[in-house]
GROMACS .gro file of C-alpha atoms in nm:
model
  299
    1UNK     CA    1   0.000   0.000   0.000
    2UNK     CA    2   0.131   0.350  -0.090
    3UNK     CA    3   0.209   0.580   0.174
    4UNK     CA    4   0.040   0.966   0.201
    5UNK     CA    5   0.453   1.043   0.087
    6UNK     CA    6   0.401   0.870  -0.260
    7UNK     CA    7   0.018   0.883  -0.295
    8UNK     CA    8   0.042   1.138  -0.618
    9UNK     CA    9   0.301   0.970  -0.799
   10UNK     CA   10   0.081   0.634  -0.757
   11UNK     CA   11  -0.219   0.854  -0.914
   12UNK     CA   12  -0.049   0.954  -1.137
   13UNK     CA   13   0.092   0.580  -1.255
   14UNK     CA   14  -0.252   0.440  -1.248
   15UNK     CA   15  -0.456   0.768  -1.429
   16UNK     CA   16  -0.205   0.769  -1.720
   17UNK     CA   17  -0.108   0.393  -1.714
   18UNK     CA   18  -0.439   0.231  -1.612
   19UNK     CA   19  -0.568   0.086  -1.265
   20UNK     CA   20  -0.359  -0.234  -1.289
   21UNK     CA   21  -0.045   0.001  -1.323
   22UNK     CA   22   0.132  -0.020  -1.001
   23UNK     CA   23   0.111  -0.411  -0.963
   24UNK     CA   24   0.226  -0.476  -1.314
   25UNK     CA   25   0.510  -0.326  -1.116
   26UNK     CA   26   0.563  -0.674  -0.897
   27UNK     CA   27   0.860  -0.843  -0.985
   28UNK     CA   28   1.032  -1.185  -0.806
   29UNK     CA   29   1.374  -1.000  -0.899
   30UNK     CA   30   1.640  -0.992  -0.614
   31UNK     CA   31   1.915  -0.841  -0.765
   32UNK     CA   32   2.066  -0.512  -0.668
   33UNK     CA   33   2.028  -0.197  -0.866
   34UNK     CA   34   2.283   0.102  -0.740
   35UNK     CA   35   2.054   0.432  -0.838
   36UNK     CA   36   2.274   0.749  -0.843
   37UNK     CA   37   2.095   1.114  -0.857
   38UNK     CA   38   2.207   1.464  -0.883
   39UNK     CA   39   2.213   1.762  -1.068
   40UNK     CA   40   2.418   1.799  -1.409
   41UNK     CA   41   2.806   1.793  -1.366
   42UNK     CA   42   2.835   1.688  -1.077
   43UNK     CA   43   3.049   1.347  -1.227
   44UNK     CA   44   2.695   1.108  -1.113
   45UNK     CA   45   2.734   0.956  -1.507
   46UNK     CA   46   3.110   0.886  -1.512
   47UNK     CA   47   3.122   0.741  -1.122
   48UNK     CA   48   2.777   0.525  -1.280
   49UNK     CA   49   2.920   0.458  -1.561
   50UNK     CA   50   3.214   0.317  -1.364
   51UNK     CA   51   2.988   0.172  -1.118
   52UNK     CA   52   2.851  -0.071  -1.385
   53UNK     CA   53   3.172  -0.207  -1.443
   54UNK     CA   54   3.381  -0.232  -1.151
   55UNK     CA   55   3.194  -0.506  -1.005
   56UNK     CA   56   3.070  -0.802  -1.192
   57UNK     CA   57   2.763  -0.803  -1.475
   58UNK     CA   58   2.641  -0.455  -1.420
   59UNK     CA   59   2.408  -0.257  -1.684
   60UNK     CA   60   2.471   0.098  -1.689
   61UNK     CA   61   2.086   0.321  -1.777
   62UNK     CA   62   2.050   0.691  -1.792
   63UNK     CA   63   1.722   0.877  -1.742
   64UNK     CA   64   1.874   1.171  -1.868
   65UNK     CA   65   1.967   1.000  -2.176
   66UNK     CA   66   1.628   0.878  -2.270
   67UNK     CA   67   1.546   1.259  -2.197
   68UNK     CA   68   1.769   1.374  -2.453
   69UNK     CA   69   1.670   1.139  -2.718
   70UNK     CA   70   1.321   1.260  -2.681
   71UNK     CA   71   1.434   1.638  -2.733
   72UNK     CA   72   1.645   1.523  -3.005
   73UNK     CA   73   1.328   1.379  -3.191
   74UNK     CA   74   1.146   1.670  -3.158
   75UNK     CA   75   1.443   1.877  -3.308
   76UNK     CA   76   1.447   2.132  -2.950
   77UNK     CA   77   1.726   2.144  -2.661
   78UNK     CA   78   1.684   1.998  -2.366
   79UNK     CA   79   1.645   2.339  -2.187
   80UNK     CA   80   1.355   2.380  -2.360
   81UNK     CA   81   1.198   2.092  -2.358
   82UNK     CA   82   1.211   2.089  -1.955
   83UNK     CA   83   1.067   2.499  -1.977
   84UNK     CA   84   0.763   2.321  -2.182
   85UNK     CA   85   0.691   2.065  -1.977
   86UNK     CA   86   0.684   2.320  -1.686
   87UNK     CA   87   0.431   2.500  -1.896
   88UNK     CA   88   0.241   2.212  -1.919
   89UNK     CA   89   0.180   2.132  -1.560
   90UNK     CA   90   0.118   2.463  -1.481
   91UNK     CA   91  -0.165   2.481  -1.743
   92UNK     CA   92  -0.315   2.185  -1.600
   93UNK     CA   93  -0.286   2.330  -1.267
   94UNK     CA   94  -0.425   2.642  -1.327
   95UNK     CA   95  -0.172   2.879  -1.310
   96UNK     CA   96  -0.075   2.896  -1.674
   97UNK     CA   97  -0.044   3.245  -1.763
   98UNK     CA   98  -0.162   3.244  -2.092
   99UNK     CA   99   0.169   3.356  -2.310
  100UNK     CA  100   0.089   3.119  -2.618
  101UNK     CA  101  -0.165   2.863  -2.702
  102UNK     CA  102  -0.111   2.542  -2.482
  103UNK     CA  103  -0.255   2.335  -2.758
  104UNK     CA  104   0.067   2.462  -2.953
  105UNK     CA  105   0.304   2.306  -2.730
  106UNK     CA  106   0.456   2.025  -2.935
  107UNK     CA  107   0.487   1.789  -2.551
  108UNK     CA  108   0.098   1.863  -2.543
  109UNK     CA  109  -0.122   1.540  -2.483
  110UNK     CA  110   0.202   1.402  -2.389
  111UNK     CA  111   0.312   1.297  -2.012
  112UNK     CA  112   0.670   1.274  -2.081
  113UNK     CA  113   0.810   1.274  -1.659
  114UNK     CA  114   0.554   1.034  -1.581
  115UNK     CA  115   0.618   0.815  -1.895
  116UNK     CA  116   1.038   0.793  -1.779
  117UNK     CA  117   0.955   0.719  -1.446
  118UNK     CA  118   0.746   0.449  -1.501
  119UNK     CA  119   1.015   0.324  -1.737
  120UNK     CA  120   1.278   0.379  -1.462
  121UNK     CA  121   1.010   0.135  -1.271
  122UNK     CA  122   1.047  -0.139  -1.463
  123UNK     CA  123   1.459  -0.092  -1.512
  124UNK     CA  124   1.467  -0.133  -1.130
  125UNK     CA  125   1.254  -0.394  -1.139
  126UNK     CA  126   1.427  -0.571  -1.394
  127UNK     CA  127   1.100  -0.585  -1.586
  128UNK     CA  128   1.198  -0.368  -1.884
  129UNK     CA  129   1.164  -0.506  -2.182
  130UNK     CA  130   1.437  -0.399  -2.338
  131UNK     CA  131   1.657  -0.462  -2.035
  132UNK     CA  132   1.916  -0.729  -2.061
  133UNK     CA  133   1.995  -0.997  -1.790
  134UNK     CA  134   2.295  -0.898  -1.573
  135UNK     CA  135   2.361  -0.894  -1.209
  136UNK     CA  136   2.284  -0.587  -1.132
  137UNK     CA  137   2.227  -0.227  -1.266
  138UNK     CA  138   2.316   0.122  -1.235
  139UNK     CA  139   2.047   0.357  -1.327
  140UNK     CA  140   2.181   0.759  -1.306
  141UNK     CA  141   1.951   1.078  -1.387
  142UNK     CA  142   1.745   1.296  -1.199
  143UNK     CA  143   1.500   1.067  -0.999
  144UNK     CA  144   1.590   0.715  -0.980
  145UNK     CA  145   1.645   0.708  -0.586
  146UNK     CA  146   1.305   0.859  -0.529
  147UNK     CA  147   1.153   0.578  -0.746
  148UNK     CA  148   1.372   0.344  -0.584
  149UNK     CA  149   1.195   0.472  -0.250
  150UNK     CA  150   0.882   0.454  -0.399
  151UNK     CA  151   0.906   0.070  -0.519
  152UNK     CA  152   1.057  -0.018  -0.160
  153UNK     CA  153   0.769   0.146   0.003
  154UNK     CA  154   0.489  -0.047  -0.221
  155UNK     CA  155   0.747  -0.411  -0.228
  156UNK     CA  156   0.933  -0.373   0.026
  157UNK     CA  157   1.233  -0.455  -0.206
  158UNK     CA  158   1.559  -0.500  -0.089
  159UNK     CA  159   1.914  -0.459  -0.287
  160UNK     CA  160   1.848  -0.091  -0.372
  161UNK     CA  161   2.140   0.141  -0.301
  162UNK     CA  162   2.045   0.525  -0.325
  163UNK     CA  163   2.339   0.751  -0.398
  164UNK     CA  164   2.300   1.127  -0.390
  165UNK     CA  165   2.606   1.304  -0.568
  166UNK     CA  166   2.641   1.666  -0.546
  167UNK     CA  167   2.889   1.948  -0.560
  168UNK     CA  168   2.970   2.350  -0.526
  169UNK     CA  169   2.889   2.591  -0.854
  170UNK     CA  170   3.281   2.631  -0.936
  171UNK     CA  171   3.344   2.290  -1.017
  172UNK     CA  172   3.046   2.270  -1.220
  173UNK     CA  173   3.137   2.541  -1.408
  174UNK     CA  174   3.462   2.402  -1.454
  175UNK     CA  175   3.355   2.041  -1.582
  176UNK     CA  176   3.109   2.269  -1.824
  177UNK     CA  177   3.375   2.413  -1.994
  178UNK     CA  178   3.598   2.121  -2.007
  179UNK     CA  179   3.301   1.949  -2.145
  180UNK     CA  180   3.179   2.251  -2.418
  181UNK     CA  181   3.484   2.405  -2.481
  182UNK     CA  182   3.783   2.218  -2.372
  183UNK     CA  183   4.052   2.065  -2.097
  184UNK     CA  184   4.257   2.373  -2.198
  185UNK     CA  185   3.989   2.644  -2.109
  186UNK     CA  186   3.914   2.435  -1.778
  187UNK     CA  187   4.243   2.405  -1.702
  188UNK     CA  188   4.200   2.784  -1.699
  189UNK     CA  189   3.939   2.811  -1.491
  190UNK     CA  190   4.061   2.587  -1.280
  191UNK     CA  191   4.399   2.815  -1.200
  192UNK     CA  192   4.183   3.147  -1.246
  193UNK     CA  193   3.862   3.089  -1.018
  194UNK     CA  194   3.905   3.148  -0.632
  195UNK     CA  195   3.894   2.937  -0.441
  196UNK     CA  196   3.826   3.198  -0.156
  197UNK     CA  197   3.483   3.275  -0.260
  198UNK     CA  198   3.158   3.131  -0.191
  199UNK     CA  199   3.160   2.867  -0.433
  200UNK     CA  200   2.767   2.780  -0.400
  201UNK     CA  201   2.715   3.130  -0.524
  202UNK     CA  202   2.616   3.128  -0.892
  203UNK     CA  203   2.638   3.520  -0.916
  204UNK     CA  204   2.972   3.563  -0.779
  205UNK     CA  205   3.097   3.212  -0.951
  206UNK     CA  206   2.919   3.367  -1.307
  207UNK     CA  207   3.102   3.706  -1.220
  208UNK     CA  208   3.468   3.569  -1.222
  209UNK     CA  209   3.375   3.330  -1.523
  210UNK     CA  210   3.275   3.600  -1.705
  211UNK     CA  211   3.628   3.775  -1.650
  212UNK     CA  212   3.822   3.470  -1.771
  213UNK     CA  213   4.047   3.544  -2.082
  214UNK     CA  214   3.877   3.273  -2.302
  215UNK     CA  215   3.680   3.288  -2.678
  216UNK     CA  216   3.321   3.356  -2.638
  217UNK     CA  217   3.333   3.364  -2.276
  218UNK     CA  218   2.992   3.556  -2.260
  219UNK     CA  219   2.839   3.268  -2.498
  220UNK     CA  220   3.014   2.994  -2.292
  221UNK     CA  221   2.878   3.191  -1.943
  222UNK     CA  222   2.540   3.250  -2.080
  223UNK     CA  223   2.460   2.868  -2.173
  224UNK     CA  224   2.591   2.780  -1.826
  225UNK     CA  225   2.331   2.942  -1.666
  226UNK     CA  226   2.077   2.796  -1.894
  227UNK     CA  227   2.210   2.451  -1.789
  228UNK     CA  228   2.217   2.544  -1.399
  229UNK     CA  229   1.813   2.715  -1.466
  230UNK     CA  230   1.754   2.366  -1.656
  231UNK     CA  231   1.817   2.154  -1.298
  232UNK     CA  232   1.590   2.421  -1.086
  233UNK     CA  233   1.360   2.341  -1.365
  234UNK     CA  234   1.369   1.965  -1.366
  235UNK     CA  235   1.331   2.022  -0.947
  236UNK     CA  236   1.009   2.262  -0.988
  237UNK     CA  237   0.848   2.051  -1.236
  238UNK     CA  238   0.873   1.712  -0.995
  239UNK     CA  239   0.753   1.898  -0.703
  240UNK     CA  240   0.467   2.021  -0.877
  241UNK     CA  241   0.402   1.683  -1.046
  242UNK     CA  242   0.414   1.456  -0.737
  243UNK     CA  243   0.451   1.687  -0.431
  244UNK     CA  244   0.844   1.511  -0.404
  245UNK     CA  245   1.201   1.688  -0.321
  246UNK     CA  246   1.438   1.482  -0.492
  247UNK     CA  247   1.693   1.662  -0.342
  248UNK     CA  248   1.575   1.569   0.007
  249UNK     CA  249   1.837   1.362   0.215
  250UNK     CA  250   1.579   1.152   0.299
  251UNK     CA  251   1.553   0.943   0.055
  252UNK     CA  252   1.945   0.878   0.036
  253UNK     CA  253   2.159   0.587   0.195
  254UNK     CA  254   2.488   0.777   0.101
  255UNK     CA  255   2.590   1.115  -0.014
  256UNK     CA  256   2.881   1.192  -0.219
  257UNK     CA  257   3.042   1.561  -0.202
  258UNK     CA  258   3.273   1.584  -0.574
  259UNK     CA  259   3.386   1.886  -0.518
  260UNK     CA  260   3.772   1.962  -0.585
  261UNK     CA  261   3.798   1.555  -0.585
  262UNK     CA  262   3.951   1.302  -0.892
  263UNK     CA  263   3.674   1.107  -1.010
  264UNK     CA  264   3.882   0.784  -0.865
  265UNK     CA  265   3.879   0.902  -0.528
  266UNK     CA  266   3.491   0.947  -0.580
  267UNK     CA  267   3.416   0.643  -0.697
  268UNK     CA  268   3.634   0.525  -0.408
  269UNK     CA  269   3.415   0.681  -0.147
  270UNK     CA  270   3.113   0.453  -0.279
  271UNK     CA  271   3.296   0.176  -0.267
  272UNK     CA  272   3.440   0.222   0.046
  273UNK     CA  273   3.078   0.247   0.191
  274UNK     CA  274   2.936  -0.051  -0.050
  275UNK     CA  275   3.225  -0.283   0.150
  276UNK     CA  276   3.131  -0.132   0.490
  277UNK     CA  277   2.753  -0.234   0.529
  278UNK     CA  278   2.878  -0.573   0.604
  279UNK     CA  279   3.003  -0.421   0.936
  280UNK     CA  280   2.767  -0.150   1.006
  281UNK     CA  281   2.497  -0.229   1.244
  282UNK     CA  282   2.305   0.053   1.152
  283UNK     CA  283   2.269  -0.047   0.809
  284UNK     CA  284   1.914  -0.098   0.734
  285UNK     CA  285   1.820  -0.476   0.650
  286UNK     CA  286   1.747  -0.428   0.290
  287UNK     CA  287   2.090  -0.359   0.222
  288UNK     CA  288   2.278  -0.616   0.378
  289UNK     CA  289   2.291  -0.834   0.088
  290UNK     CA  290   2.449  -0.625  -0.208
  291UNK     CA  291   2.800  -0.627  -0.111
  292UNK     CA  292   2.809  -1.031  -0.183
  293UNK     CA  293   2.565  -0.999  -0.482
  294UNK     CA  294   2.800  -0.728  -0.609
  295UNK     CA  295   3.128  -0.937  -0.554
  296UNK     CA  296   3.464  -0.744  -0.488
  297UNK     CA  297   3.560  -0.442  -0.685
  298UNK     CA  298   3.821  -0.444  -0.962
  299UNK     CA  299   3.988  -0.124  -0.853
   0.00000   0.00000   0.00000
């Protein structure tokens, strides 16, 4: 039984879905699933991505990916497409203001949030159909721990690590210029940004970005900010949808700070706490059994 917590994502399953929605959810499958959220560039894909192979038979998925292809059909970016699906909502709620004709909305009709998440379902339950047969997966993108929450709370399913991975505003802006531009322009930033100011602060982190010596710096700056508005977005949109924070600690076994850290010595903080709930008696019972399952890393 759904709890008051998770009651409108389960309307929402069953109204778009049909009645029989949540237990076509049931699954006999024990093994683990490692689900990894966070906000863009905060390294959640690569440690994932590394995740799925460092132990044996893992399956890497990405929510954000399936996200992408979906703007990609629809020839729009996925800025955008997350600003239009905001519109959406808020047009069913009410509190559309009106700028444009709803009905010219190319997502209109369409439920896209609920459609991944019910999709991210299934991956966890290993009842995808396109889902291969391995030991265990990794599933990374905006929401997979809260749906992980939500199938433990109707299944009581065990095996389900929750990773939250975050970090400060400089290093993001660091790994998005490494990633749009180039190692060499990050390598800039990297030297060039304080370190002495507060790095959470996207005005004062924008600020010295703007400064930096680079090509197009105001180009690079100003599609930075769309990227940051994109996961406030993405946030808004899920609260309004289902009345969830995935932010919220609470629905987290482990939380992983990036910032200023290699992406080895990240990936070796989850593995460090993967190999201590073996010897942690506050370790909740459903996760007692993925360290075997997993087997030993290959560091």
């Amino acid at each position: 039984m759904t709890t008051t917590k998770f009651a409108k994502l389960s309307t929402a399953f069953t109204e778009y879905f049909g009645r029989n929605a949540i237990e076509r959810l049931q699954s006999d499958v024990k093994t683990p699933a490692i689900l990894i959220a966070g906000h863009q560039l905060t390294g959640k894909s690569t440690m994932a991505k590394r995740l799925a192979t460092i132990y044996n038979g893992g399956q890497f998925y990405s929510v954000g990916s399936m996200f992408r292809e979906l703007a990609s059909s629809l020839n729009m970016s996925v800025a955008k497409q997350s600003r239009l699906l905001l519109d959406l909502q808020l047009h069913e709620q009410g509190k559309w203001d009106g700028s444009y004709d709803i009905k010219q909305n190319p997502l209109y009709g369409r439920r896209v949030d609920i459609e991944l998440d019910y999709r991210t379902c299934q991956i966890v339950q290993g009842i995808d159909k396109q889902q291969p047969r391995n030991m265990y997966s990794v599933i990374e993108g905006r929401q997979p721990a809260l749906i992980g929450n939500f199938i433990q709370n109707i299944y009581d399913r065990e095996n389900l690590l929750k990773i939250y991975v975050k970090c400060n505003v400089r290093d993001k802006s660091i790994r998005f210029l490494e990633r749009e531009v180039g190692k060499e322009c990050a390598a800039i930033a990297e030297q060039q940004l304080p370190l002495d100011l507060d790095l959470d602060d996207m005005a004062a982190v924008v600020g010295h970005l703007s400064s930096l010596p680079l090509p197009n710096i105001d180009k690079v700056v100003e599609q930075f900010i769309e990227n940051q508005h994109r996961d406030q977005d993405d946030r808004n949109r899920y609260m309004e949808l289902y009345g969830l924070d995935y932010e919220a600690s609470q629905f987290y076994d482990f939380i992983v700070d990036t910032s200023n850290e290699t992406a080895a010595n990240n990936l070796r903080k989850v593995t460090d706490f993967i190999d201590s709930l073996d010897r942690d008696n506050t370790v909740p019972t459903s996760l007692k059994n993925i360290k075997p399952l997993l087997g030993s890393p290959r560091l």
